[in-house]
Coordinates of C-alpha atoms and ligand atoms in Angstrom, one line a residue:
X1 CA 0.0 -0.2 -0.3
X2 CA 2.4 3.0 1.2
X3 CA 5.2 2.4 -1.4
X4 CA 2.4 3.8 -4.1
X5 CA 3.2 7.0 -2.6
X6 CA 4.8 10.0 -4.4
X7 CA 7.5 11.9 -2.2
X8 CA 5.6 14.4 0.2
X9 CA 6.3 18.6 -0.1
X10 CA 7.5 18.5 3.8
X11 CA 7.0 21.9 5.5
X12 CA 9.7 24.5 4.6
X13 CA 9.6 26.0 7.4
X14 CA 10.6 22.9 9.2
X15 CA 13.5 22.4 6.6
X16 CA 15.1 25.9 7.7
X17 CA 14.8 24.9 11.4
X18 CA 16.7 21.1 10.1
X19 CA 18.9 23.6 9.0
X20 CA 19.8 25.9 11.8
X21 CA 20.2 23.0 13.7
X22 CA 23.1 21.1 12.1
X23 CA 25.2 25.0 11.6
X24 CA 27.7 24.9 13.2
X25 CA 28.3 28.3 12.5
X26 CA 28.7 29.7 16.4
X27 CA 27.1 33.3 15.5
X28 CA 23.7 32.0 13.8
X29 CA 20.5 33.6 13.8
X30 CA 17.1 32.5 13.5
X31 CA 14.7 35.2 12.4
X32 CA 12.6 32.1 10.7
X33 CA 11.0 30.2 13.1
X34 CA 8.2 31.8 15.4
X35 CA 8.3 31.7 18.6
X36 CA 8.8 34.3 20.8
X37 CA 12.4 35.0 22.7
X38 CA 13.7 36.6 25.8
X39 CA 16.8 38.4 26.0
X40 CA 18.8 35.0 26.9
X41 CA 17.2 33.3 23.7
X42 CA 15.1 31.7 25.8
X43 CA 11.3 30.9 24.8
X44 CA 10.8 30.8 29.1
X45 CA 7.8 28.9 31.1
X46 CA 5.6 32.2 31.9
X47 CA 5.6 32.7 35.2
X48 CA 1.3 32.2 35.6
X49 CA 1.8 29.7 34.1
X50 CA 4.1 27.7 36.5
X51 CA 2.4 29.0 39.2
X52 CA -0.8 27.2 37.4
X53 CA 0.7 24.0 36.7
X54 CA 1.7 23.5 40.7
X55 CA -1.4 24.1 41.6
X56 CA -2.6 21.3 39.3
X57 CA 0.4 18.6 40.4
X58 CA -0.8 19.7 43.8
X59 CA -5.1 19.5 43.5
X60 CA -5.5 17.5 40.4
X61 CA -7.5 14.4 41.2
X62 CA -8.0 12.4 37.9
X63 CA -6.9 11.8 34.8
X64 CA -10.2 10.4 33.3
X65 CA -11.3 11.6 30.1
X66 CA -12.1 15.8 29.8
X67 CA -15.4 16.2 27.6
X68 CA -15.4 16.2 24.0
X69 CA -15.6 20.2 24.3
X70 CA -13.0 20.2 26.6
X71 CA -12.4 22.0 29.3
X72 CA -15.5 24.3 30.2
X73 CA -13.7 26.5 32.3
X74 CA -11.7 26.9 30.3
X75 CA -14.1 27.4 26.8
X76 CA -15.9 30.2 29.1
X77 CA -12.9 32.1 30.1
X78 CA -11.2 32.5 26.6
X79 CA -13.8 33.4 25.0
X80 CA -14.5 36.4 27.9
X81 CA -10.8 37.0 26.8
X82 CA -11.7 37.1 23.3
X83 CA -15.6 39.2 23.7
X84 CA -14.7 40.9 26.5
X85 CA -18.0 42.8 28.0
X86 CA -20.2 42.2 24.5
X87 CA -19.9 38.1 25.5
X88 CA -22.2 38.4 28.4
X89 CA -24.9 39.9 26.0
X90 CA -24.1 37.7 23.4
X91 CA -23.6 34.6 25.4
X92 CA -26.6 32.7 24.1
X93 CA -24.7 33.1 20.2
X94 CA -21.4 31.8 21.3
X95 CA -20.2 28.7 21.2
X96 CA -16.5 27.4 22.1
X97 CA -14.7 24.6 21.6
X98 CA -11.4 23.2 23.1
X99 CA -8.9 22.6 20.7
X100 CA -5.8 21.4 20.2
X101 CA -3.9 24.9 19.5
X102 CA -5.0 27.6 16.9
X103 CA -4.2 25.2 14.0
X104 CA -6.8 22.7 15.5
X105 CA -9.7 25.3 16.1
X106 CA -8.9 26.0 12.0
X107 CA -8.7 22.9 10.9
X108 CA -12.2 22.0 13.1
X109 CA -14.0 25.0 11.2
X110 CA -13.0 24.6 8.6
X111 CA -14.1 21.1 8.7
X112 CA -17.6 22.5 10.1
X113 CA -17.3 24.6 6.8
X114 CA -17.0 21.4 4.0
X115 CA -19.7 19.5 6.3
X116 CA -22.2 22.6 6.0
X117 CA -21.2 23.9 2.8
X118 CA -18.3 21.5 0.7
X119 CA -18.8 24.2 -2.6
X120 CA -17.4 27.2 0.1
X121 CA -14.2 28.8 -1.4
X122 CA -11.4 29.9 1.7
X123 CA -10.3 33.6 0.7
X124 CA -6.7 33.8 2.4
X125 CA -5.3 37.4 2.3
X126 CA -2.2 37.7 -0.2
X127 CA 0.5 36.8 1.3
X128 CA -0.9 34.8 4.4
X129 CA 0.7 32.6 7.0
X130 CA 1.4 29.7 4.4
X131 CA 0.3 26.8 6.9
X132 CA -3.4 28.6 6.1
X133 CA -2.9 26.4 2.2
X134 CA -2.4 22.8 3.9
X135 CA -5.5 23.3 6.2
X136 CA -7.4 24.6 3.9
X137 CA -6.4 21.6 1.7
X138 CA -7.0 19.8 4.5
X139 CA -10.5 20.3 4.9
X140 CA -11.0 19.9 1.1
X141 CA -12.0 23.2 -0.2
X142 CA -11.5 25.6 -3.0
X143 CA -8.5 28.4 -1.9
X144 CA -9.1 32.1 -3.1
X145 CA -6.6 35.2 -2.8
X146 CA -7.4 38.3 -2.0
X147 CA -5.2 41.5 -1.7
X148 CA -4.7 42.6 1.2
X149 CA -0.5 43.9 1.6
X150 CA 1.3 46.6 -1.0
X151 CA 4.7 45.7 -0.2
X152 CA 5.3 49.2 -1.7
X153 CA 4.0 50.7 0.8
X154 CA 4.6 48.8 3.7
X155 CA 0.4 48.9 4.5
X156 CA -2.7 47.4 3.6
X157 CA -4.1 47.7 -0.1
X158 CA -7.9 48.7 1.4
X159 CA -9.4 50.0 -2.1
X160 CA -8.5 46.6 -3.5
X161 CA -9.6 44.2 -0.7
X162 CA -12.1 46.3 0.2
X163 CA -13.1 45.8 -4.1
X164 CA -12.7 42.2 -3.8
X165 CA -14.5 41.2 -0.8
X166 CA -17.7 43.3 -2.5
X167 CA -18.0 41.1 -4.8
X168 CA -18.2 38.0 -2.6
X169 CA -20.9 36.0 -1.1
X170 CA -23.0 33.3 0.7
X171 CA -20.6 30.9 -0.3
X172 CA -17.9 32.6 0.5
X173 CA -15.3 32.3 3.6
X174 CA -12.9 35.0 4.1
X175 CA -10.2 34.3 6.6
X176 CA -9.0 36.9 8.4
X177 CA -5.7 38.0 11.0
X178 CA -7.4 39.3 13.7
X179 CA -4.0 41.1 15.0
X180 CA -0.4 40.9 14.0
X181 CA -0.6 40.1 10.5
X182 CA 1.7 36.6 9.7
X183 CA 3.8 37.5 7.4
X184 CA 3.0 41.3 7.3
X185 CA 2.7 42.6 10.5
X186 CA 0.1 45.0 9.3
X187 CA -3.6 45.4 10.5
X188 CA -6.2 47.0 9.7
X189 CA -6.8 50.0 11.3
X190 CA -10.2 50.0 13.7
X191 CA -12.2 51.6 10.8
X192 CA -11.2 49.2 8.9
X193 CA -12.1 46.6 10.5
X194 CA -15.9 48.0 10.4
X195 CA -15.6 48.6 6.9
X196 CA -15.3 44.8 6.3
X197 CA -17.6 44.3 8.8
X198 CA -20.1 46.2 6.6
X199 CA -19.5 44.7 3.5
X200 CA -19.8 41.3 5.6
X201 CA -23.3 41.9 6.5
X202 CA -24.3 43.0 3.0
X203 CA -22.7 40.6 1.2
X204 CA -23.7 37.7 3.4
X205 CA -19.7 35.8 3.3
X206 CA -18.8 34.3 6.5
X207 CA -15.9 35.8 8.6
X208 CA -13.4 33.5 9.9
X209 CA -11.3 35.2 11.8
X210 CA -7.6 33.7 13.2
X211 CA -6.5 34.6 16.4
X212 CA -3.0 33.6 17.4
X213 CA -1.4 36.9 18.6
X214 CA -4.2 38.6 21.4
X215 CA -2.3 40.7 23.4
X216 CA 1.2 40.7 21.2
X217 CA 0.2 43.9 19.2
X218 CA -1.3 47.1 20.9
X219 CA -2.6 44.8 23.7
X220 CA -5.5 42.1 25.0
X221 CA -8.4 44.5 24.2
X222 CA -7.0 46.4 21.1
X223 CA -5.8 43.2 19.3
X224 CA -9.9 42.0 20.1
X225 CA -11.2 45.1 18.1
X226 CA -11.4 42.6 14.6
X227 CA -14.1 40.2 16.5
X228 CA -15.5 41.9 18.4
X229 CA -16.8 44.3 16.2
X230 CA -17.5 42.0 13.7
X231 CA -19.5 40.2 16.2
X232 CA -21.7 42.9 16.7
X233 CA -22.1 43.7 12.8
X234 CA -22.6 40.2 11.2
X235 CA -25.0 37.5 11.2
X236 CA -22.4 34.6 11.9
X237 CA -19.3 34.3 12.6
X238 CA -15.9 31.9 13.5
X239 CA -12.9 32.6 15.2
X240 CA -10.1 30.1 15.9
X241 CA -7.7 31.2 18.7
X242 CA -4.7 30.0 19.9
X243 CA -2.5 30.3 23.5
X244 CA 0.1 29.2 22.1
X245 CA 1.9 32.8 22.0
X246 CA 0.4 35.1 24.3
X247 CA 0.5 32.1 27.5
X248 CA 3.5 30.7 26.0
X249 CA 1.9 27.4 25.5
X250 CA 3.1 26.2 22.2
X251 CA 3.6 22.4 23.2
X252 CA 0.9 21.7 25.1
X253 CA -1.4 22.8 21.8
X254 CA -4.5 24.9 23.5
X255 CA -6.7 26.6 21.1
X256 CA -10.7 27.2 21.0
X257 CA -12.7 27.4 18.1
X258 CA -15.9 29.9 18.0
X259 CA -19.0 30.0 16.6
X260 CA -21.0 33.0 16.7
X261 CA -24.7 33.0 15.2
X262 CA -27.7 35.8 15.3
X263 CA -29.8 32.1 17.1
X264 CA -29.0 31.2 19.3
X265 CA -30.3 27.7 18.1
X266 CA -28.0 27.4 15.0
X267 CA -24.9 28.2 16.8
X268 CA -26.5 25.1 19.3
X269 CA -26.4 23.1 15.6
X270 CA -23.3 24.6 14.5
X271 CA -21.3 23.0 18.0
X272 CA -23.2 19.8 17.8
X273 CA -21.7 19.1 14.3
X274 CA -18.2 20.5 15.2
X275 CA -18.8 17.9 18.1
X276 CA -19.1 15.4 15.6
X277 CA -15.8 16.8 13.8
X278 CA -13.8 15.9 16.3
X279 CA -15.1 13.0 17.6
X280 CA -13.9 11.6 13.9
X281 CA -10.5 13.1 14.9
X282 CA -8.9 13.1 17.9
X283 CA -12.0 12.2 19.7
X284 CA -11.0 14.1 23.2
X285 CA -8.7 17.1 23.7
X286 CA -5.7 16.3 26.1
X287 CA -5.9 18.5 29.4
X288 CA -3.1 20.5 30.7
X289 CA -2.6 23.2 28.7
X290 CA -6.3 24.4 28.8
X291 CA -6.2 23.6 32.0
X292 CA -3.3 26.0 32.8
X293 CA -5.4 28.8 31.3
X294 CA -8.6 28.2 33.2
X295 CA -6.3 28.5 36.4
X296 CA -4.8 31.5 35.1
X297 CA -8.2 33.4 33.5
X298 CA -9.8 32.5 36.7
X299 CA -7.8 33.9 39.2
X300 CA -7.5 37.6 39.7
X301 CA -4.0 37.2 40.7
X302 CA -2.1 34.8 38.8
X303 CA -4.3 36.5 35.5
X304 CA -2.8 39.7 37.0
X305 CA 0.9 38.2 36.7
X306 CA 0.0 36.8 33.5
X307 CA -1.1 40.1 31.7
X308 CA 1.7 41.6 33.4
X309 CA 4.0 39.4 31.6
X310 CA 2.8 39.3 28.5
X311 CA 2.5 43.4 28.6
X312 CA 6.6 42.9 29.2
X313 CA 6.5 40.4 25.9
X314 CA 4.6 43.5 24.0
X315 CA 6.9 45.9 25.4
X316 CA 10.0 44.3 24.2
X317 CA 8.9 43.7 21.1
X318 CA 8.8 47.4 20.3
X319 CA 12.1 47.9 21.6
X320 CA 13.7 45.5 19.0
X321 CA 11.2 47.0 16.3
X322 CA 12.4 50.2 17.1
X323 CA 16.7 49.1 17.8
X324 CA 16.3 47.1 14.4
X325 CA 14.4 50.5 12.7
X326 CA 17.2 52.6 14.7
X327 CA 20.4 50.3 13.6
X328 CA 19.2 49.9 9.5
X329 CA 19.0 53.9 9.4
X330 CA 22.5 54.5 10.7
X331 CA 23.4 51.4 9.0
X332 CA 21.9 52.6 5.3
X333 CA 21.2 56.3 6.4
X334 CA 18.0 56.0 4.8
X335 CA 14.7 54.7 6.1
X336 CA 14.1 52.5 4.1
X337 CA 13.0 49.7 6.8
X338 CA 11.3 52.4 9.0
X339 CA 8.5 50.2 8.3
X340 CA 9.7 47.2 11.1
X341 CA 9.1 50.5 13.8
X342 CA 5.4 51.1 12.7
X343 CA 4.1 47.4 12.7
X344 CA 2.9 45.3 15.0
X345 CA 3.6 41.6 16.6
X346 CA 6.1 39.3 15.5
X347 CA 6.7 39.4 11.9
X348 CA 7.6 42.3 9.4
X349 CA 8.8 40.9 6.3
X350 CA 11.8 42.9 5.2
X351 CA 11.2 42.6 1.0
X352 CA 14.2 40.3 0.1
X353 CA 14.4 38.2 -2.3
X354 CA 14.6 34.3 -2.8
X355 CA 18.1 34.8 -4.0
X356 CA 19.1 37.3 -0.7
X357 CA 17.6 34.9 1.6
X358 CA 19.8 32.2 0.9
X359 CA 22.9 34.4 0.8
X360 CA 22.3 35.5 4.3
X361 CA 21.9 32.2 5.1
X362 CA 25.0 30.9 3.6
X363 CA 27.2 33.4 4.4
X364 CA 25.8 35.5 7.5
X365 CA 24.4 32.1 9.0
X366 CA 21.0 34.2 9.4
X367 CA 18.3 31.9 9.0
X368 CA 14.6 32.9 7.4
X369 CA 12.3 31.5 5.2
X370 CA 11.9 32.9 1.8
X371 CA 9.5 35.3 1.7
X372 CA 12.2 37.5 4.0
X373 CA 9.2 37.1 6.7
X374 CA 11.7 37.8 10.0
X375 CA 10.7 37.5 13.5
X376 CA 11.8 40.2 15.6
X377 CA 10.8 38.9 18.4
X378 CA 13.3 35.9 18.1
X379 CA 16.3 38.5 18.5
X380 CA 17.8 40.0 21.3
X381 CA 19.5 43.4 21.4
X382 CA 23.0 42.2 21.0
X383 CA 22.3 40.2 17.6
X384 CA 21.0 43.3 16.2
X385 CA 24.0 44.8 15.0
X386 CA 25.5 41.8 13.2
X387 CA 22.1 40.9 11.4
X388 CA 21.3 44.9 10.5
X389 CA 24.4 44.5 9.1
X390 CA 24.4 40.5 7.1
X391 CA 20.7 42.5 5.9
X392 CA 22.1 45.7 4.7
X393 CA 25.0 43.9 2.6
X394 CA 22.5 41.5 0.9
X395 CA 20.1 43.9 0.3
X396 CA 22.3 46.8 -1.0
Ligands
PLP401 C1 -1.4 33.0 11.9 C2 -1.6 32.2 13.1 N1 -1.9 31.4 13.2 C3 -2.7 30.2 13.6 C4 -1.5 30.2 14.3 C5 -1.8 27.9 15.2 O1 -0.8 28.2 15.9 P1 -0.9 26.9 17.0 O2 -1.3 25.8 16.4 O3 0.6 26.4 17.1 O4 -1.1 27.2 18.1 C6 -0.6 30.5 14.5 C7 0.7 30.1 14.6 O5 2.3 30.1 14.5 C8 -0.3 31.2 13.3 O6 1.3 32.2 12.9

C-alpha cells in the first residue's frame, strides 16, 4: 500500500529549522521560526503558567477524559477574553470548544464549513501564514486569495481588498488575521475593520478570524477589536484562537474554536456538528494546557501576573522593532526599513528576494524563510548589529 506514495512536499519552515540546528557557526541567528524569545534567547515558561501548573499538580484528582468539548471553564474564560464585555450580551449566540492549538481550531472550523457547504471557497490574504494553505486543502475546500498587503508602501491595500470582498457572497469564507498579521505585521485599522464588517453583513460572506496573537500587538482589548466589531455586526462568525504565543504554551497545544450565530439554535446546531468533527478526528482533547489557561484566567492574582508578563513581552517586541529600525537607519543612512518600527506583533517582511535570503543563510548564518519573513521577537539586542549588517550587505 504505502509504496504507492509519491515524495511528500514537506514544510519549508520545518526544513529550515533542521538546517539551522545543523549549522555549526556559533554566531548563527534564527529569525525564521515563529516563537517569542527573551534577551537570553529562551522561550520562557511564564510565571503564571508555572504557578498554575504547580496548583494543578497538587490538586488534580484524576486523569479521566475531559469531555468532547474540552474544559468548559477554559471555553468560557477564553470566550470572555476574546469577546470582552460583549460576551455577556451574546452568551446564547456564542459557542466555544477547546481544540489542539490554533491550528486545531482552524482545521475543525474548516471541516465544519465543509460539512455545511462543501462548495465553499476560502479566501486567504495575500500574503498569509503559509500553513493556512494545507489547512484549507486538508478540509477539501477551494482556496482563493484576496489582495491585502502592498509591499511597496508596507500598508494594507484596503481599496483593493474591499473591492475584492464586495464581489463575494454566501458561498465564501474570508479568513482574516485578527491581530499581528503573519507575515506582514500590518493590521487593518479599527475603521477598516468596521468597513469589512459592513461588507460581510451586506454581502453575506462568512468572516473567519484567526486570532493567534491577542495581547502581543496593541494590547488584549485592542487586539480583539477585530472579533468584537464583527461579532456586533454580522449574522455569523467563526473564530480560531491560539494560546500558543500569548500564554507561551506552544507545545501544550491549546486553542479554542468559536462559533457566533445570530440565532442561538443555529449556534448550538453548529457546535454539535463541530463535536462530531472532533470525535471523528482525535476524539478527546488533551487537558493540561487548557487547565493551565483556565486556572490563570479565573484567579485574579495569576491573571494579573500573566497580563503583566504579556505586557512585558509586548513592550520588548516594540523595543526590538525600534532598535532594528534605528540600526538600519544608521547602517544605510536611509529609512527603507522604517516600517519595522511601525508594524505590530512578531513578524515583518524585509522585501528580500529568495536569492538574497539564501545568501543571508549561506554567507551570514542568518536564517529566515524564502519570503524574508523576519521574526523580530526572536532577536536579542546583542544580535541586532550583526543582523542589520548582514541584511544591509545582501540588500545593497
Ligand atoms: C497566523 C497564525 N494562526 C494560527 C497559528 C496557530 O498556532 P498553534 O497551532 O501553534 O496554536 C499561528 C502560529 O504560528 C499563526 O501564526
